[in-house]
mmCIF file of C-alpha atoms and ligand atoms in Angstrom:
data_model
loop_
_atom_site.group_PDB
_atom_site.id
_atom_site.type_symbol
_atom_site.label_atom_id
_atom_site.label_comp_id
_atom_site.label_asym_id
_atom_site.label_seq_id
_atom_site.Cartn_x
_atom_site.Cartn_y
_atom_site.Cartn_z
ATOM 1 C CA UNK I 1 114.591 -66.718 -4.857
ATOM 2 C CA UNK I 2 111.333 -67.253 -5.843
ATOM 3 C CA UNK I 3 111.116 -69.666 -8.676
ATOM 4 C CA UNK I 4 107.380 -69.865 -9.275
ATOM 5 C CA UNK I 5 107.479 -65.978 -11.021
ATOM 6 C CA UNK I 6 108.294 -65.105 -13.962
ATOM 7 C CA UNK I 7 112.020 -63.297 -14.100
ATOM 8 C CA UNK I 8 111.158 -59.483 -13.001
ATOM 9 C CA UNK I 9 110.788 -57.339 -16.026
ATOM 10 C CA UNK I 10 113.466 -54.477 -16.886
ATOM 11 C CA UNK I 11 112.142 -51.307 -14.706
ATOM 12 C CA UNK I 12 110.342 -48.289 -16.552
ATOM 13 C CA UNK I 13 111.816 -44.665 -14.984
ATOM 14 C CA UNK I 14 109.344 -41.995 -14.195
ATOM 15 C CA UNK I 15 110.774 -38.655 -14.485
ATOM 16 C CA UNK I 16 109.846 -36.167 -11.518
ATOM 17 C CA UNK I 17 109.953 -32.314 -10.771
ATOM 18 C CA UNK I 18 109.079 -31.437 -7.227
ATOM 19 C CA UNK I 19 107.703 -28.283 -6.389
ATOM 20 C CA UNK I 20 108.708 -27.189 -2.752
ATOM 21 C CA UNK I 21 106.105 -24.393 -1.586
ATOM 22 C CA UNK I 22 106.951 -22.640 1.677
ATOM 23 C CA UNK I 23 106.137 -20.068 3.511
ATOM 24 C CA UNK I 24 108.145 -20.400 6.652
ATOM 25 C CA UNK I 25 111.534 -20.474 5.765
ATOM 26 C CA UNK I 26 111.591 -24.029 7.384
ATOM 27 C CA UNK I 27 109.325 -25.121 4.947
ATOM 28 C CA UNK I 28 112.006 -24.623 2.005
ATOM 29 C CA UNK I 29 113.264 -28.191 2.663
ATOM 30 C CA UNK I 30 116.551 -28.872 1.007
ATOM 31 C CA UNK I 31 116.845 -30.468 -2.446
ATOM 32 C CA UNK I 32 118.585 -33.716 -0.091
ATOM 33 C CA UNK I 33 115.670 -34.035 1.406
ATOM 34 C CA UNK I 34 113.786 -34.097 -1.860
ATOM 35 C CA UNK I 35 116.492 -36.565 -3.088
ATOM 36 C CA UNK I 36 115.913 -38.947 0.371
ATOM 37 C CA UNK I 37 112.225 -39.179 -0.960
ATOM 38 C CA UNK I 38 113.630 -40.022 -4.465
ATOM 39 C CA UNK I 39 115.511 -42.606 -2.589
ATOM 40 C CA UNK I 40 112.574 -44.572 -0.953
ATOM 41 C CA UNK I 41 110.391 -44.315 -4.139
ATOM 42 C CA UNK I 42 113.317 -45.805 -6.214
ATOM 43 C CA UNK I 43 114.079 -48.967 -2.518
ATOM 44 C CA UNK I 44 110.075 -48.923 -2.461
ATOM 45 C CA UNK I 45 109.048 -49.753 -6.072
ATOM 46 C CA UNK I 46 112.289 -51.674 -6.626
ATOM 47 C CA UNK I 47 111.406 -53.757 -3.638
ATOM 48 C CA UNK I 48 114.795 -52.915 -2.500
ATOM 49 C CA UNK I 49 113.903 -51.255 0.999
ATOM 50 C CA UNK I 50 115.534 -52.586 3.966
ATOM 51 C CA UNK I 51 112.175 -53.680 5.519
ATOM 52 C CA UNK I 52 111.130 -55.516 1.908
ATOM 53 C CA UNK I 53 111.463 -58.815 4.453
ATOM 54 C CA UNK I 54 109.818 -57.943 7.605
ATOM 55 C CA UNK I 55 106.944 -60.221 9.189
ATOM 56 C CA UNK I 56 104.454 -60.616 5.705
ATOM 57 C CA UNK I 57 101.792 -62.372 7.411
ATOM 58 C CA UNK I 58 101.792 -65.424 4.904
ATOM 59 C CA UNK I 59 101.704 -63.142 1.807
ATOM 60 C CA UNK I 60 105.418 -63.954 0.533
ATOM 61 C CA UNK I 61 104.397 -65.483 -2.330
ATOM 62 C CA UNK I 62 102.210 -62.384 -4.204
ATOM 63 C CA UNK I 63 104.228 -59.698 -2.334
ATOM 64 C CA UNK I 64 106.608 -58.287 -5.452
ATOM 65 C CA UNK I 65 108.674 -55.511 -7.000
ATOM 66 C CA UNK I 66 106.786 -53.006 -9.035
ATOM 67 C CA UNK I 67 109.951 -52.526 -11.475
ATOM 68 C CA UNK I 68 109.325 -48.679 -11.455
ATOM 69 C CA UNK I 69 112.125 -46.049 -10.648
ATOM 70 C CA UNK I 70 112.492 -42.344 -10.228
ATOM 71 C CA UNK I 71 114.471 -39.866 -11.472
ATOM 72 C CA UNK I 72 114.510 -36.185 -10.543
ATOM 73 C CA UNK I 73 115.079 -33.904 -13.046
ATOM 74 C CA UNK I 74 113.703 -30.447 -10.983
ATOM 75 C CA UNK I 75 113.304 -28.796 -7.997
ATOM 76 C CA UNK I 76 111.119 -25.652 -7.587
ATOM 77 C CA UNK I 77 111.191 -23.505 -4.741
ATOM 78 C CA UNK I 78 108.448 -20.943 -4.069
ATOM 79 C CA UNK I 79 107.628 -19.160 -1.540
ATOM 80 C CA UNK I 80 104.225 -18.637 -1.080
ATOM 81 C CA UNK I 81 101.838 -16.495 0.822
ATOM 82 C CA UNK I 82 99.725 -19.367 2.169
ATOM 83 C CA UNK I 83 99.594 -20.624 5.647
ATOM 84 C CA UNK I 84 98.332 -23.839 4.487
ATOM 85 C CA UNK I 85 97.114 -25.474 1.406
ATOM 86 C CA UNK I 86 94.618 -27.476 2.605
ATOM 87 C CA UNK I 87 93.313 -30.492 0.426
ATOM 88 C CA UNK I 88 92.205 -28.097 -2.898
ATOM 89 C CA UNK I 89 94.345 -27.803 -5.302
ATOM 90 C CA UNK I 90 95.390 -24.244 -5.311
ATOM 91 C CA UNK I 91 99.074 -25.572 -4.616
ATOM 92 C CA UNK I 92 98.963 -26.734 -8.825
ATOM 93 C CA UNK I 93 98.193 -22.814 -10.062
ATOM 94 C CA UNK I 94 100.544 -20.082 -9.855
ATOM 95 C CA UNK I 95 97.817 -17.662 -10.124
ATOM 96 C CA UNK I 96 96.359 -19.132 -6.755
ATOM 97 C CA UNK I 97 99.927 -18.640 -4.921
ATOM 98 C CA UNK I 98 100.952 -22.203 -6.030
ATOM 99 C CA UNK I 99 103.249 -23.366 -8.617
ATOM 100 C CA UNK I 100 102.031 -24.711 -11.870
ATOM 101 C CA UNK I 101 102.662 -28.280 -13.292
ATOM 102 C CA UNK I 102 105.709 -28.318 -15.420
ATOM 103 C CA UNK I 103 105.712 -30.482 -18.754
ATOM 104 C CA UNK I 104 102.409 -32.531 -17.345
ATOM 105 C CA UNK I 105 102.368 -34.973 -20.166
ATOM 106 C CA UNK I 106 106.484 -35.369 -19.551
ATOM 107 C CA UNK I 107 106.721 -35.586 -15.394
ATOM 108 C CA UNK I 108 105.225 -36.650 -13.108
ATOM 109 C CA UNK I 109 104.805 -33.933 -10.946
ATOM 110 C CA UNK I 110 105.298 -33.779 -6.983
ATOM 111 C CA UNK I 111 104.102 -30.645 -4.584
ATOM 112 C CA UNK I 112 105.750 -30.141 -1.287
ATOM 113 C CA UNK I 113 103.892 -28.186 1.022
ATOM 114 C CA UNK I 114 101.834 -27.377 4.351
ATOM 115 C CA UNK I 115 98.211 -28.796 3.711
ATOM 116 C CA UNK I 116 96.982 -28.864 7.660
ATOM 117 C CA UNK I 117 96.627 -30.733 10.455
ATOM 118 C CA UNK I 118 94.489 -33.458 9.049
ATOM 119 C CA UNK I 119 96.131 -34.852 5.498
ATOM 120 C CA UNK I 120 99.504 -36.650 4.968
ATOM 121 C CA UNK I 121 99.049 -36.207 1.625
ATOM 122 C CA UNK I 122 96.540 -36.780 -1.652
ATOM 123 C CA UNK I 123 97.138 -37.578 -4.915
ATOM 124 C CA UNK I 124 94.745 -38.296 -8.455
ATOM 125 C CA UNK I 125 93.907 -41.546 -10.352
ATOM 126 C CA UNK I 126 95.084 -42.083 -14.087
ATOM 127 C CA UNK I 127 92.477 -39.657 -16.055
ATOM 128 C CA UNK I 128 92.430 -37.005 -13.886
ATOM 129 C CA UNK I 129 92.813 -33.545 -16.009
ATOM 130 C CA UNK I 130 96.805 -33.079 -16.755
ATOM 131 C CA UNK I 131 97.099 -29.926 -14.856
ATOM 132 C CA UNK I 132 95.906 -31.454 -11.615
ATOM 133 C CA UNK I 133 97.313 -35.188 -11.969
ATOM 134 C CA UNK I 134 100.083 -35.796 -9.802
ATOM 135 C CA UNK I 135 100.985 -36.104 -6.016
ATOM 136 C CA UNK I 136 100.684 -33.405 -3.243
ATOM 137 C CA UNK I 137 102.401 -34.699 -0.261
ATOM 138 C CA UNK I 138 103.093 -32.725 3.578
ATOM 139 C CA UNK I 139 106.241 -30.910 3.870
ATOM 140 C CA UNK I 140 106.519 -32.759 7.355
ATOM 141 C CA UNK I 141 105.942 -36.124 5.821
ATOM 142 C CA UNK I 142 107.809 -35.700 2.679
ATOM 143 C CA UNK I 143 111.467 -37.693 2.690
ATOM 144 C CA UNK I 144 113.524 -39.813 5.315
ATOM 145 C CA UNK I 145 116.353 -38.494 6.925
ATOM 146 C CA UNK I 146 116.826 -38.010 10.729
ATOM 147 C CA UNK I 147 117.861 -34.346 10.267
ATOM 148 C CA UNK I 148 114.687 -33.431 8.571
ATOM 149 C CA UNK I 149 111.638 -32.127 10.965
ATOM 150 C CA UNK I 150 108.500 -34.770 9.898
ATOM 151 C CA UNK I 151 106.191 -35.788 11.500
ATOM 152 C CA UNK I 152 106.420 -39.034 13.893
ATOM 153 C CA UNK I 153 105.186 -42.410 12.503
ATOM 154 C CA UNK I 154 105.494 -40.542 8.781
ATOM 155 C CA UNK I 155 108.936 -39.665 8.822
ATOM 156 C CA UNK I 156 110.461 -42.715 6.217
ATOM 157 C CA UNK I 157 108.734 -41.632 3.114
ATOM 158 C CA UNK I 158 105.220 -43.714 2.831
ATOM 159 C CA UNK I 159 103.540 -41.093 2.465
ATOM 160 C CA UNK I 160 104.389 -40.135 -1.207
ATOM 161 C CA UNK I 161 104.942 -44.078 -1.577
ATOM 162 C CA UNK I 162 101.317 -44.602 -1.072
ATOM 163 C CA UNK I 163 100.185 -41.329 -3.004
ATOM 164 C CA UNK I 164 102.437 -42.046 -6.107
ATOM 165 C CA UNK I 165 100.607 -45.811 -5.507
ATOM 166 C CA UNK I 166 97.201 -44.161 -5.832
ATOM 167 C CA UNK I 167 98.438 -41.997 -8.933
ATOM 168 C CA UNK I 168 99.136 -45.501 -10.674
ATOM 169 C CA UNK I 169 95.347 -46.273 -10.433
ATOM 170 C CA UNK I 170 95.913 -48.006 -6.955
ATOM 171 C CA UNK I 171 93.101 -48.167 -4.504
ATOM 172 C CA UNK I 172 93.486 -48.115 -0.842
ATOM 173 C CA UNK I 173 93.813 -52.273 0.400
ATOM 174 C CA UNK I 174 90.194 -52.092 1.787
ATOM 175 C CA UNK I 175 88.284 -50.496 -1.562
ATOM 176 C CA UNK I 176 87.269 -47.959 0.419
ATOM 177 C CA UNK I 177 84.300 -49.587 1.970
ATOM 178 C CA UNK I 178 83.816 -52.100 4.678
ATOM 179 C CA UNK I 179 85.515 -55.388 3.040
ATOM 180 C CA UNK I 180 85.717 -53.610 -0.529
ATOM 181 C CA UNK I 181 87.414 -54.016 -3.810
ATOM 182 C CA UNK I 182 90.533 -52.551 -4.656
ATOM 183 C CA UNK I 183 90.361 -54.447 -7.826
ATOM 184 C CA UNK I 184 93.530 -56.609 -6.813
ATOM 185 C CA UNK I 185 93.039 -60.586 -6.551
ATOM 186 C CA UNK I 186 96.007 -61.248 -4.728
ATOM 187 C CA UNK I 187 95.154 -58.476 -1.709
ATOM 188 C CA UNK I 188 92.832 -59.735 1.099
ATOM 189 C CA UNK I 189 89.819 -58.131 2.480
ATOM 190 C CA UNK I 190 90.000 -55.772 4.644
ATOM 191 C CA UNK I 191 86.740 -53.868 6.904
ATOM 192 C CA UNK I 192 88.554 -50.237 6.506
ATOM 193 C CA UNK I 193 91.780 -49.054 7.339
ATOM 194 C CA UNK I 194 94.407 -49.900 10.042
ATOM 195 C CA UNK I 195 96.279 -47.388 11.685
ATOM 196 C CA UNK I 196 99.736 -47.420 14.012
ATOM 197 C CA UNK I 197 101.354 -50.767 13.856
ATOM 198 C CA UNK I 198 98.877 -53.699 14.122
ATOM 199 C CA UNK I 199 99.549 -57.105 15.899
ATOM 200 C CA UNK I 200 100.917 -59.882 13.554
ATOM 201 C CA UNK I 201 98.076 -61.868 12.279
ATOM 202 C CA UNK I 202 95.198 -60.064 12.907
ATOM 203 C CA UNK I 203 92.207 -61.142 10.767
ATOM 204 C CA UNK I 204 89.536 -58.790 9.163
ATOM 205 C CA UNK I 205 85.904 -60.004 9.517
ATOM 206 C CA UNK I 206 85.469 -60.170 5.715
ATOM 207 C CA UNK I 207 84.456 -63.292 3.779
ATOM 208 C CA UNK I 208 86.885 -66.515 4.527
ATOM 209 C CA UNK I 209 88.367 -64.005 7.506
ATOM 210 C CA UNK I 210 91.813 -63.706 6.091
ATOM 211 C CA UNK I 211 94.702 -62.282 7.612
ATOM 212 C CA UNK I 212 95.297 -59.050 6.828
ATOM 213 C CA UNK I 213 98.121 -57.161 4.619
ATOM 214 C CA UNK I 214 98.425 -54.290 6.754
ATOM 215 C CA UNK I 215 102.126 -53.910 5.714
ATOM 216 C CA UNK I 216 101.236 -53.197 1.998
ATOM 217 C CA UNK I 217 101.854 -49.602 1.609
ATOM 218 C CA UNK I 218 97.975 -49.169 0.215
ATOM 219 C CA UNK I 219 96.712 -49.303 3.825
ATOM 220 C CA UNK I 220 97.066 -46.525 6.604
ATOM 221 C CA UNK I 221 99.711 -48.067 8.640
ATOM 222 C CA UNK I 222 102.372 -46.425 10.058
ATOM 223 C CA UNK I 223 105.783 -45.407 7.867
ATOM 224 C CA UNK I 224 107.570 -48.438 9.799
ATOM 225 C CA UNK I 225 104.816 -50.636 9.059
ATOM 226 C CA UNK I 226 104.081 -50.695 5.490
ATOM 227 C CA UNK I 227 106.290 -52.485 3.449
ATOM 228 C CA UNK I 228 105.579 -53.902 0.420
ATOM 229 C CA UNK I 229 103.474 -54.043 -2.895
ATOM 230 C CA UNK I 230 101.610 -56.958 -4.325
ATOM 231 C CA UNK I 231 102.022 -58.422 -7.904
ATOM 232 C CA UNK I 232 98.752 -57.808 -8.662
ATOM 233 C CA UNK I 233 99.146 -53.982 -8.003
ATOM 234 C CA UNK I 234 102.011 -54.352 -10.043
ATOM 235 C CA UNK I 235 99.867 -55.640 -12.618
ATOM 236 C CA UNK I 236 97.274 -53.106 -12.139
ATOM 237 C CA UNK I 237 100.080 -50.301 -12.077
ATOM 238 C CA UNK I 238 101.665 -51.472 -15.375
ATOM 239 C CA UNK I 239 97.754 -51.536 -16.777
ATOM 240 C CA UNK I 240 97.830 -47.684 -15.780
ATOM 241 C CA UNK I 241 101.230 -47.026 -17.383
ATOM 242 C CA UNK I 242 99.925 -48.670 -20.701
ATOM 243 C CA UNK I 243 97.058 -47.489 -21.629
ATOM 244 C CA UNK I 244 96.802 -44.202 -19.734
ATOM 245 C CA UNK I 245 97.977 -41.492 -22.323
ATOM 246 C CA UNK I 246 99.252 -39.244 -19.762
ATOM 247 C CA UNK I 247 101.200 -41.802 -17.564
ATOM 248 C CA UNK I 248 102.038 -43.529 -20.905
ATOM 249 C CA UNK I 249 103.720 -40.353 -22.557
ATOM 250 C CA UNK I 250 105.464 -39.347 -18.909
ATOM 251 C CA UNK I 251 107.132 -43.087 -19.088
ATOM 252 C CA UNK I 252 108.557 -42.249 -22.453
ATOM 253 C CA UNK I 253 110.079 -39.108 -21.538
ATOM 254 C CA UNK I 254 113.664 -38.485 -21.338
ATOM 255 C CA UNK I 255 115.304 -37.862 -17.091
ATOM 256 C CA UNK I 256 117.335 -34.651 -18.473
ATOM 257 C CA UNK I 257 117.120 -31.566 -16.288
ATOM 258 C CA UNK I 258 114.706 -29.006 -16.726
ATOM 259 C CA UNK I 259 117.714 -26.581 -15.830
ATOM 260 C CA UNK I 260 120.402 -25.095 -17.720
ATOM 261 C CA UNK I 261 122.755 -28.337 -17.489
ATOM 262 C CA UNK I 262 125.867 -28.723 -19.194
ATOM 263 C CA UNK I 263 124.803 -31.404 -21.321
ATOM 264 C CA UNK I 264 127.629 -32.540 -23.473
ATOM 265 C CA UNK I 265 131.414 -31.475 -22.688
ATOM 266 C CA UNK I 266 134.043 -31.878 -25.362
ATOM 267 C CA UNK I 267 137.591 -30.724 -25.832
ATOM 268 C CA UNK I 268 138.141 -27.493 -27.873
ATOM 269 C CA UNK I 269 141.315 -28.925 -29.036
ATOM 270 C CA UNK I 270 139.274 -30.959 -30.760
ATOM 271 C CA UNK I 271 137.930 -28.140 -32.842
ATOM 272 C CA UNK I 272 141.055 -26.114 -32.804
ATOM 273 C CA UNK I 273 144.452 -27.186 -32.748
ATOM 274 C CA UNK I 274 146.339 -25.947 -29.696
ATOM 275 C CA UNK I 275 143.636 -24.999 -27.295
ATOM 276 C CA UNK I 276 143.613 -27.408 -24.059
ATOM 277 C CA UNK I 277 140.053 -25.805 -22.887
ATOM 278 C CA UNK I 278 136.886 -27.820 -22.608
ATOM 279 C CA UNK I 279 133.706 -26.668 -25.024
ATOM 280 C CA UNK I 280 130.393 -27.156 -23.003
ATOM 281 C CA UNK I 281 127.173 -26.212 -24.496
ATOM 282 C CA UNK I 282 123.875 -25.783 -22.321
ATOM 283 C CA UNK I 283 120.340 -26.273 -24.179
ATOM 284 C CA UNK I 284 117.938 -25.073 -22.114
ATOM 285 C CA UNK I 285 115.128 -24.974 -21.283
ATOM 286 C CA UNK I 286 114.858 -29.060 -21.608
ATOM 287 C CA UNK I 287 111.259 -28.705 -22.197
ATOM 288 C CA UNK I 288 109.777 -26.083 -23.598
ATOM 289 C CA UNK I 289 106.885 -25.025 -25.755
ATOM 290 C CA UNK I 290 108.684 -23.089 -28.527
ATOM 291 C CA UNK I 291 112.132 -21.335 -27.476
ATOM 292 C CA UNK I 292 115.346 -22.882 -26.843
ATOM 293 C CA UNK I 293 118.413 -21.138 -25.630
ATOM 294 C CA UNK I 294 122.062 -22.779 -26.427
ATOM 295 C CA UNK I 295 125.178 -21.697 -24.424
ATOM 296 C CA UNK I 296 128.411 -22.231 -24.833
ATOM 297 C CA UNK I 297 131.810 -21.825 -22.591
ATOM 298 C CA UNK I 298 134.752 -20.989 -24.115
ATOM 299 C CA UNK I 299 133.318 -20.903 -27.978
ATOM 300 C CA UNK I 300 135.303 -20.664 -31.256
ATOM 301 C CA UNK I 301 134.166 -18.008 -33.837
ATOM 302 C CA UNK I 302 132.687 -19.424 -36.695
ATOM 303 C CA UNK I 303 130.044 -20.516 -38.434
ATOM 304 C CA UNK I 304 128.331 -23.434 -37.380
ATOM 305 C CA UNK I 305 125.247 -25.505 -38.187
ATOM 306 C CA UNK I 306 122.022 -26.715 -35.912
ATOM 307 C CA UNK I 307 120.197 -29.811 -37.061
ATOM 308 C CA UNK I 308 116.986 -31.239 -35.072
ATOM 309 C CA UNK I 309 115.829 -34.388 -35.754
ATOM 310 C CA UNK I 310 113.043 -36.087 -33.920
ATOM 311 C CA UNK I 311 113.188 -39.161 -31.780
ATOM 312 C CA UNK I 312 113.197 -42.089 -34.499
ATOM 313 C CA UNK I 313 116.171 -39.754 -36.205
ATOM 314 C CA UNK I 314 114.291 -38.346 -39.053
ATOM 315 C CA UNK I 315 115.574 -34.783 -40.060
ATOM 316 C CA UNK I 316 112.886 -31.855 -38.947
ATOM 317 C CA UNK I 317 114.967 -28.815 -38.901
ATOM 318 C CA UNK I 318 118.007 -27.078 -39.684
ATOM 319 C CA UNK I 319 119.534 -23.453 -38.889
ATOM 320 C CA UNK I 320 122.939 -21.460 -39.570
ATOM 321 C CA UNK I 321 124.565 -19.854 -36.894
ATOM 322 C CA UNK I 322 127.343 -17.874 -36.384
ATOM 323 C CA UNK I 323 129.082 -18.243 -33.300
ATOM 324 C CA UNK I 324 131.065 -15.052 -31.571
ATOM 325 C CA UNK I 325 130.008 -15.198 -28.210
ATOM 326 C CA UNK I 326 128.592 -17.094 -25.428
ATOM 327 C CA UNK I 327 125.209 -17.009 -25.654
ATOM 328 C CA UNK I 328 124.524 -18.694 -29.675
ATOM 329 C CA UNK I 329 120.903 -18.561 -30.434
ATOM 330 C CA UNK I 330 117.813 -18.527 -29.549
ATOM 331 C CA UNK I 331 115.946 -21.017 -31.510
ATOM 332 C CA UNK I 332 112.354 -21.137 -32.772
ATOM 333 C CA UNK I 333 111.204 -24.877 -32.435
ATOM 334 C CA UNK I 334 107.914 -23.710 -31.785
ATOM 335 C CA UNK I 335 106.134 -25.177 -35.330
ATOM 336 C CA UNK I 336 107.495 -28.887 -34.030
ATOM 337 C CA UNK I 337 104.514 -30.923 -32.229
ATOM 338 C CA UNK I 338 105.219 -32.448 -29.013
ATOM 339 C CA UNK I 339 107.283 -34.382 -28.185
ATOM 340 C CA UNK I 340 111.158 -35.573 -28.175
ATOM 341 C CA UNK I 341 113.637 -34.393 -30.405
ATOM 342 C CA UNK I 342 117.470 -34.501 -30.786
ATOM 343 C CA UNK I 343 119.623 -30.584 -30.754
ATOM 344 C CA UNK I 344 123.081 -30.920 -33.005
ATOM 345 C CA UNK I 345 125.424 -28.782 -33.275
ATOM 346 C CA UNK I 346 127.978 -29.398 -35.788
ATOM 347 C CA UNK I 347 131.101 -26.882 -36.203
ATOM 348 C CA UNK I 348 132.998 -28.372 -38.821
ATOM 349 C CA UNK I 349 132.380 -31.348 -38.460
ATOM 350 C CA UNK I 350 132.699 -31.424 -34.593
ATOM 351 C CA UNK I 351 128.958 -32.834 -33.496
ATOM 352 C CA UNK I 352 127.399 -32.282 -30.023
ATOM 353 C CA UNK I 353 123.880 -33.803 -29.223
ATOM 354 C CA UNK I 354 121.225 -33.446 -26.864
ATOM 355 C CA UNK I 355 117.794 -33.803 -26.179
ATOM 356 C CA UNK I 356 114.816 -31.977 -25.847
ATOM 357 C CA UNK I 357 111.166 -31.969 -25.157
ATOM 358 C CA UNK I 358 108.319 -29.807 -27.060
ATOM 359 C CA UNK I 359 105.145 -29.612 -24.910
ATOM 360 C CA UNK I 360 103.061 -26.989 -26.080
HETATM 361 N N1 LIG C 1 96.301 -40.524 1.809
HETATM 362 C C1 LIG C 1 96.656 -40.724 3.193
HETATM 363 C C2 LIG C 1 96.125 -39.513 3.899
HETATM 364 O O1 LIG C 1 94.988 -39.269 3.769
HETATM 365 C C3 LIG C 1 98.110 -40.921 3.356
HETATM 366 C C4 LIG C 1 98.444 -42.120 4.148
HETATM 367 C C5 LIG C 1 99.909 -42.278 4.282
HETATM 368 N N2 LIG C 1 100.261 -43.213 5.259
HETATM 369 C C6 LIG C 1 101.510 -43.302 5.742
HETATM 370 N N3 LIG C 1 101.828 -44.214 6.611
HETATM 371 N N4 LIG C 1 102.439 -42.497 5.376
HETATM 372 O O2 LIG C 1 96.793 -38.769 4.566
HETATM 373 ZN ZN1 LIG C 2 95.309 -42.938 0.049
HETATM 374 CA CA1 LIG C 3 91.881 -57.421 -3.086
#
């Protein structure tokens, strides 16, 4: 397509939990219209949106795909006694009727709720303390979908586009100042930002007067109207995901549910000869700071035998267990440090894997 650019690299997933806050009951938006926002972060920083072509006022050549995708592996609903949030961050502490980050250093974490008439949304730069880092979006501006209730001109998802943009280390296009820096080469200069859906070619008054980008999803355009990242934020993005240690170690961490999810499914006749019936084990919870709980359907008395070993395979812990009834064991992995580590569990001979975080 474009044969002056390097071949796109292989995309990095971010792992997400969502936290849905309500306090009307129409503010407990369904987990598909959690997944719809998935959805345009995974066509937005994939550069596979439908609009990805629309009118690009001369800026084909540095517009690009950020090679970033989403997966959600959570979704929290609370109900809360707050009217509105507001722009603090009470939303991010249980103890202040909110709903605290889960696994910080693991997800990336997303809250859904009412935060007044004047804010689409906010979100924190790489650096920010773990706790708080992360995106807060409007429950009226938060997925696409034309059964959910959102707001006009915000209803296709920018919103948490732009704010998971900002949590990247992107700046808004016009460096928040009248033709400033967002610290992106390939980004024009604009005096401030543009609202609604600007004229094609308008110019900004800014050294060399170029045409502005008011389609890149760093300005304040309308949903329709913002389109498309640059390279350069791309490049500035990927900086962030480097050499930040928070958005570094949330890269690296595994998309498995934070639920109890039937993780690994294998035949019981497998184990015994005659049964037709299906073994599935649940591990959960998938990240934890010390206690795991296994499960099992339909388990076979015996003894059995739990290894954990840590990501690069080395051998960490091991445990006996006898198995009699559904729930196994509870499992101490609280000396481990953080981070990702394989469950086994072998009855003779019969292996079953999964992982699982430690974030103390
Ligand atoms: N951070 C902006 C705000 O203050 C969000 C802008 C989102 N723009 C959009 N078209 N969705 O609300
Ligand atoms: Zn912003
Ligand atoms: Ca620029």
């Amino acid at each position: 397509e474009n044969p002056g650019k390097p071949p796109s690299q292989s995309s990095i997933t971010i792992p997400v939990v969502v936290h849905v806050l309500w306090n009307t009951p129409a503010q407990n938006i369904s987990d598909a219209q959690v997944q719809s926002q998935i959805d345009v972060l995974n066509e937005d920083f994939g550069a596979t949106n439908r609009d990805y072509n629309n009118y690009d006022a001369g800026y084909g050549s540095v517009k690009g795909d950020l090679n970033i995708q989403f997966c959600l592996t959570q979704v929290i609903h609370k109900q809360t006694s707050h009217k509105s949030f507001g722009g603090n961050n009470n939303m991010k502490f249980t103890k202040k009727g909110g709903s605290d980050a889960v696994g910080p250093m693991h997800l990336l974490n997303i809250w859904v709720c009412d935060i007044g008439d004047k804010l689409l949304g906010f979100a924190y730069y790489p650096g920010a303390s773990p706790d708080i880092f992360g995106v807060v979006c409007h429950t009226n501006a938060f997925g696409s979908g034309a059964g959910y209730s959102l707001f006009t001109d915000y209803d296709l998802g920018r919103t948490t586009t732009h704010e998971v943009g900002h949590s990247l280390g992107l700046a808004h296009i016009w460096g928040d100042a009248n033709c400033g820096n967002d610290l992106v080469d390939d980004t024009p200069l604009h005096n401030g930002p543009n609202f609604g859906c600007p004229e094609q070619g308008l110019r900004s008054t800014c050294v060399g007067t170029p045409v502005m980008m008011t389609m890149n999803y760093m300005d304040y355009t309308d949903d329709r109207c913002m389109y498309f990242f640059t390279d350069g934020q791309g490049s500035r993005a990927a900086f962030f995901i480097d050499s930040d240690p928070q958005l570094n170690s949330i890269v690296n961490s595994a998309c498995t549910s934070q639920s109890r999810n039937p993780i690994t499914t294998i035949s019981a006749s497998d184990l015994l000869p005659g049964r037709k019936d299906k073994r599935t084990i649940s591990l959960y919870p998938s990240i934890t700071t010390g206690r795991l709980t296994l499960e099992i359907e339909n388990p076979q008395t015996g003894k059995a035998e739990i290894n954990i070993y840590n990501q690069a395979g080395a051998f960490m812990m091991k445990q006996q267990i006898f198995i009699s009834g559904k729930i196994v064991s509870q499992l101490d992995v609280s000396k481990l440090n953080n981070g990702i580590y394989y469950f086994e569990l072998n009855q003779g001979g019969v292996k079953q894997t999964q992982k699982f975080i430690v974030h103390h």
